[in-house]
Amino acid sequence: MRFLWSTFLIASTSCRAFPSPSPSPLSRLLPNTPPSPPLSSLLQMNMSSSSSKSNNSNDFNQAKQRISQAISVGAPAYNAGDIKKCANVYRDAAKDIAPLLPSSFRTKLLQEVDENENNTPDDATTDYNAKAWALRRVFDSITDYQPPLVPQDATTDENITYDPFTESQLGNEPLGVMDNVMGGISRGSWISKSNTFFGETSLANNGGFASLRWRFPNAQNWSYARGIYIKGLRHSHPEEHTFRIILKDASCERVRLANYKTVFANPERKDGLPLLIPFSVFGEMEQMGREMVGSPPFNPMHVTEIGIMAIKPTVVGEFQLEFEEWGLYT
């Protein structure tokens, strides 16, 4: 959904203080090796590599078009009371698009299709309503998916220099901004010694995100840099989970809950390569996920906040992200 920049009211942003990460409700995910625990077994889930075909943007666009076609037929049928037809239309679309998708989405779709195929067409035990909604939820997650920036081999660019963030630059512990601002129950924690962000997102009460924010007492001038880098990036469910970098500039401070975001991940576990996030990829300003049409572009001369977010639909449930170093690259 998109809104005009001129329609937004000016207001200040508020955040709650981030608590100490210990004791953590998700401590079972982390080994008891102080002070800097390595990634837990959570990071070993679903670690097979992604295929280049599955990651092809043209394939993904084709899948989204097929989903749109299916919904244009299935949704009216459902609303007219023909729930079985809706479920079958969605099932056929799922079969068509499965080869076009990354393995995480493909697995979810085929699980639903396989369960449906186990029932005969006239099986009275088949819950077509549940099947239709199960497939629709997967369709929605595919439609909302944004291909992430991923680590790349930067050795060919001999002019790149890395300027890591310092403690004095970022301050102490980050602020935590969770979906409880809208009634949700998601949670997250931060371990500064290992640069580890972990927690659990929940869809309860229309929630589904957890984030960390480093607020700067004074606006920082990053205009000398090309963007942000992250080294040694690893995270849970590499093929499925994506995360967001959040930036705020002086313009964002004029609009409540406004910021700039872009998506990143490490689906192929290339933790030996740097992730480069140029400022140019930050598009229009957002307010609670809604684009603000006509908003000014991100201004690296007046940066007031940086953050990391885990959010639905790609992160639902437990998550963990860890990196060795981050900062600005020029």
XYZ file of C-alpha atoms in Angstrom:
330
model
C 0.000 0.000 0.000
C 1.271 3.472 -0.882
C 0.357 6.890 0.527
C 1.173 10.433 -0.453
C 4.001 12.017 1.523
C 2.026 15.258 1.894
C -0.806 13.527 3.776
C 1.272 12.418 6.758
C 1.062 14.337 10.012
C 4.207 15.513 11.711
C 4.890 13.736 14.976
C 7.760 12.410 17.024
C 8.815 8.789 17.261
C 8.856 6.925 20.568
C 10.624 3.712 21.523
C 10.886 1.701 24.691
C 14.224 0.972 26.301
C 15.726 -2.393 25.378
C 16.108 -4.739 28.342
C 19.176 -6.717 29.278
C 19.397 -9.904 27.186
C 19.774 -12.123 30.240
C 17.909 -14.208 31.152
C 16.540 -14.836 27.677
C 13.253 -16.621 27.026
C 15.029 -18.200 24.062
C 18.170 -19.154 25.952
C 17.733 -22.780 24.890
C 18.736 -21.670 21.391
C 22.128 -20.490 22.562
C 24.856 -22.631 24.101
C 26.035 -21.827 27.615
C 29.513 -20.717 26.587
C 30.113 -17.188 27.893
C 30.744 -14.513 27.079
C 30.217 -14.785 23.313
C 28.159 -17.823 22.360
C 28.520 -19.243 18.858
C 25.451 -19.672 16.722
C 23.103 -22.334 18.065
C 21.777 -25.354 16.293
C 19.022 -23.116 15.017
C 21.478 -21.891 12.416
C 21.872 -25.423 11.095
C 18.217 -25.750 10.079
C 17.484 -25.880 6.373
C 21.086 -25.271 5.337
C 20.994 -26.657 1.787
C 22.133 -24.169 -0.846
C 19.761 -22.224 -3.079
C 19.691 -22.903 -6.788
C 20.298 -20.039 -9.192
C 17.104 -20.903 -11.047
C 14.982 -20.607 -7.902
C 16.446 -17.208 -7.194
C 15.811 -15.926 -10.698
C 13.642 -12.823 -10.509
C 11.849 -13.691 -13.758
C 10.762 -17.021 -12.307
C 9.504 -15.288 -9.205
C 7.553 -12.756 -11.244
C 5.984 -15.573 -13.255
C 4.961 -17.290 -10.025
C 3.374 -14.085 -8.733
C 1.422 -13.653 -11.964
C 0.114 -17.221 -11.723
C -0.911 -16.600 -8.106
C -2.789 -13.475 -9.157
C -4.647 -15.468 -11.797
C -5.556 -18.181 -9.291
C -6.841 -15.693 -6.732
C -8.929 -13.923 -9.388
C -10.774 -17.224 -9.912
C -10.561 -18.812 -6.475
C -11.582 -15.868 -4.312
C -14.902 -15.215 -6.134
C -15.663 -18.949 -6.011
C -15.011 -18.993 -2.278
C -17.201 -15.934 -1.702
C -19.964 -17.594 -3.728
C -19.840 -20.653 -1.469
C -17.905 -22.991 -3.776
C -15.040 -23.549 -1.353
C -14.005 -26.831 -2.981
C -13.465 -25.100 -6.331
C -11.359 -22.418 -4.639
C -9.172 -25.029 -2.939
C -8.689 -26.952 -6.178
C -7.821 -23.797 -8.155
C -5.224 -22.915 -5.549
C -3.872 -26.473 -5.555
C -3.417 -26.451 -9.341
C -1.666 -23.072 -9.183
C 0.633 -24.358 -6.447
C 1.708 -27.254 -8.670
C 2.379 -24.877 -11.548
C 4.564 -22.422 -9.625
C 6.465 -24.839 -7.365
C 9.372 -25.328 -9.844
C 9.801 -21.549 -10.074
C 10.331 -20.947 -6.359
C 13.162 -21.134 -3.829
C 13.139 -24.410 -1.925
C 11.623 -22.930 1.250
C 8.469 -21.758 -0.548
C 8.421 -24.865 -2.722
C 8.454 -27.116 0.334
C 5.568 -25.274 1.973
C 3.458 -25.450 -1.164
C 4.135 -29.102 -1.872
C 3.343 -30.065 1.714
C -0.120 -28.600 1.297
C -0.561 -30.156 -2.159
C 0.594 -33.588 -0.993
C -1.851 -33.578 1.879
C -4.616 -32.662 -0.549
C -3.621 -35.415 -2.982
C -3.904 -38.019 -0.204
C -7.662 -37.456 -0.223
C -9.956 -38.709 -2.970
C -12.026 -36.044 -4.789
C -15.150 -37.024 -2.872
C -13.473 -37.666 0.467
C -15.869 -36.306 3.078
C -12.984 -35.791 5.495
C -11.310 -33.211 3.267
C -11.438 -29.767 4.841
C -11.460 -27.630 1.706
C -11.803 -24.452 3.733
C -8.603 -25.207 5.651
C -6.780 -26.201 2.453
C -7.854 -23.041 0.641
C -6.690 -20.830 3.475
C -3.442 -22.750 3.962
C -2.509 -22.290 0.306
C -3.673 -18.674 0.309
C -1.370 -17.882 3.250
C 1.585 -19.345 1.349
C 0.544 -17.414 -1.766
C 0.439 -14.183 0.237
C 3.914 -14.808 1.640
C 5.232 -15.336 -1.900
C 3.528 -12.185 -3.171
C 4.967 -10.119 -0.297
C 8.481 -11.541 -0.717
C 11.229 -9.114 -1.699
C 14.476 -10.578 -3.118
C 17.240 -9.699 -0.652
C 20.670 -8.222 -1.111
C 23.226 -10.991 -0.570
C 26.991 -11.143 0.082
C 29.085 -10.677 -3.043
C 32.738 -11.010 -3.995
C 34.068 -7.467 -3.675
C 37.726 -8.285 -4.387
C 37.404 -6.925 -7.936
C 36.815 -3.443 -6.534
C 40.238 -2.485 -5.231
C 39.009 0.934 -4.151
C 36.659 -0.316 -1.412
C 37.638 0.628 2.122
C 35.802 -0.426 5.275
C 35.126 1.863 8.229
C 33.666 -0.235 11.076
C 31.154 1.210 13.505
C 32.627 1.996 16.921
C 31.012 1.721 20.354
C 31.122 5.477 20.742
C 29.417 5.870 17.384
C 26.568 3.439 18.075
C 26.286 4.106 21.788
C 25.477 1.412 24.334
C 22.685 -1.139 24.037
C 20.178 -0.664 21.212
C 16.541 0.161 21.716
C 14.065 -2.610 21.080
C 11.049 -1.830 18.937
C 8.718 -4.816 18.860
C 5.218 -5.331 17.542
C 3.804 -4.710 21.014
C 3.377 -1.128 19.813
C 0.400 -2.562 17.899
C -0.621 -5.311 20.331
C 1.747 -8.064 19.174
C 3.813 -10.435 21.322
C 7.015 -10.884 19.286
C 10.288 -10.553 21.166
C 13.984 -10.159 20.518
C 17.311 -9.820 22.332
C 20.791 -8.558 21.533
C 24.197 -9.883 22.631
C 26.668 -7.133 21.889
C 29.869 -9.153 22.366
C 28.951 -11.473 19.500
C 26.717 -9.119 17.492
C 23.844 -11.564 17.851
C 20.188 -10.682 17.362
C 17.776 -13.470 18.274
C 14.160 -13.885 19.254
C 10.790 -15.033 18.015
C 8.201 -13.341 15.823
C 4.519 -14.132 16.265
C 1.483 -13.448 14.100
C -0.730 -13.124 17.174
C -2.788 -9.924 17.366
C -1.746 -8.979 13.820
C 1.883 -8.709 14.882
C 4.957 -10.204 13.312
C 8.161 -8.200 13.785
C 11.030 -7.591 16.177
C 13.723 -4.968 15.698
C 16.738 -3.248 17.230
C 17.427 0.470 16.848
C 20.627 2.392 17.528
C 19.662 6.044 18.093
C 22.319 8.703 17.579
C 22.330 11.660 20.006
C 23.380 13.889 17.127
C 22.772 13.383 13.425
C 25.746 11.745 11.694
C 27.112 12.713 8.298
C 27.664 9.584 6.197
C 27.810 11.388 2.861
C 31.461 10.370 2.411
C 30.433 6.694 2.231
C 28.746 4.621 -0.466
C 26.744 2.477 1.926
C 26.724 -0.037 4.780
C 28.650 -3.305 4.912
C 28.233 -6.435 7.019
C 30.969 -9.069 7.335
C 30.600 -12.637 8.544
C 26.811 -12.679 8.227
C 25.074 -15.883 9.303
C 21.472 -16.505 10.240
C 18.800 -19.105 10.830
C 16.983 -20.814 7.950
C 19.259 -19.281 5.279
C 16.968 -20.122 2.354
C 13.872 -18.725 4.035
C 14.698 -15.961 6.504
C 15.360 -12.437 5.262
C 16.025 -9.379 7.408
C 15.873 -5.623 6.979
C 18.311 -2.792 7.529
C 16.509 0.305 8.804
C 17.746 3.886 8.412
C 16.306 7.179 9.580
C 17.348 10.657 8.548
C 16.210 14.111 9.574
C 13.122 13.906 7.340
C 11.978 10.735 9.099
C 12.047 12.535 12.428
C 9.195 14.735 11.183
C 6.846 11.776 10.645
C 5.808 9.301 13.325
C 7.207 5.763 12.788
C 8.782 6.663 9.427
C 12.019 5.151 8.112
C 13.796 3.665 5.101
C 14.256 -0.098 4.734
C 15.904 -2.635 2.466
C 16.036 -6.425 2.604
C 19.156 -8.558 3.066
C 20.031 -12.214 3.700
C 22.749 -14.813 3.231
C 20.858 -17.697 1.571
C 23.969 -19.475 0.309
C 25.940 -19.086 3.560
C 28.678 -16.989 1.991
C 29.807 -15.717 5.375
C 33.338 -15.188 4.025
C 32.107 -12.466 1.667
C 30.975 -8.972 2.640
C 27.394 -7.844 2.239
C 27.366 -4.387 0.638
C 24.215 -2.281 1.029
C 24.525 0.933 -1.014
C 22.463 3.907 0.098
C 20.958 4.002 -3.386
C 18.854 0.858 -2.709
C 16.816 2.591 -0.022
C 13.696 3.595 -1.894
C 10.788 5.673 -0.714
C 10.248 6.396 2.952
C 7.894 3.996 4.738
C 5.502 4.359 7.625
C 4.643 1.001 9.222
C 5.482 -0.783 5.958
C 3.526 1.575 3.710
C 5.395 3.497 1.055
C 5.030 7.265 1.194
C 4.772 8.418 -2.416
C 6.663 11.631 -3.090
C 8.799 11.433 0.039
C 12.358 12.781 -0.177
C 15.145 10.247 -0.820
C 17.327 9.046 2.027
C 19.820 11.751 3.002
C 23.158 10.305 4.262
C 24.196 13.756 5.492
C 21.779 13.634 8.445
C 21.476 10.053 9.755
C 19.702 9.719 13.094
C 19.183 5.964 13.481
C 20.174 2.549 12.159
C 18.387 -0.701 12.913
C 17.916 -4.390 12.117
C 14.508 -6.043 11.765
C 13.092 -9.571 11.572
C 9.587 -9.493 10.112
C 6.880 -11.655 8.567
C 6.268 -13.227 6.116
C 9.797 -14.648 5.791
C 10.513 -14.762 9.536
C 7.732 -16.353 11.578
C 8.832 -18.101 14.749
C 12.322 -18.377 16.189
C 15.199 -16.591 14.467
C 18.848 -15.750 15.004
C 21.283 -13.509 13.160
C 24.974 -12.999 13.831
C 27.776 -11.067 12.151
C 31.421 -10.314 12.812
C 31.538 -6.630 11.885
C 29.521 -3.852 10.298
C 30.090 -0.253 9.338
C 30.376 2.051 6.325
C 32.233 1.363 3.096
C 33.649 3.931 0.728
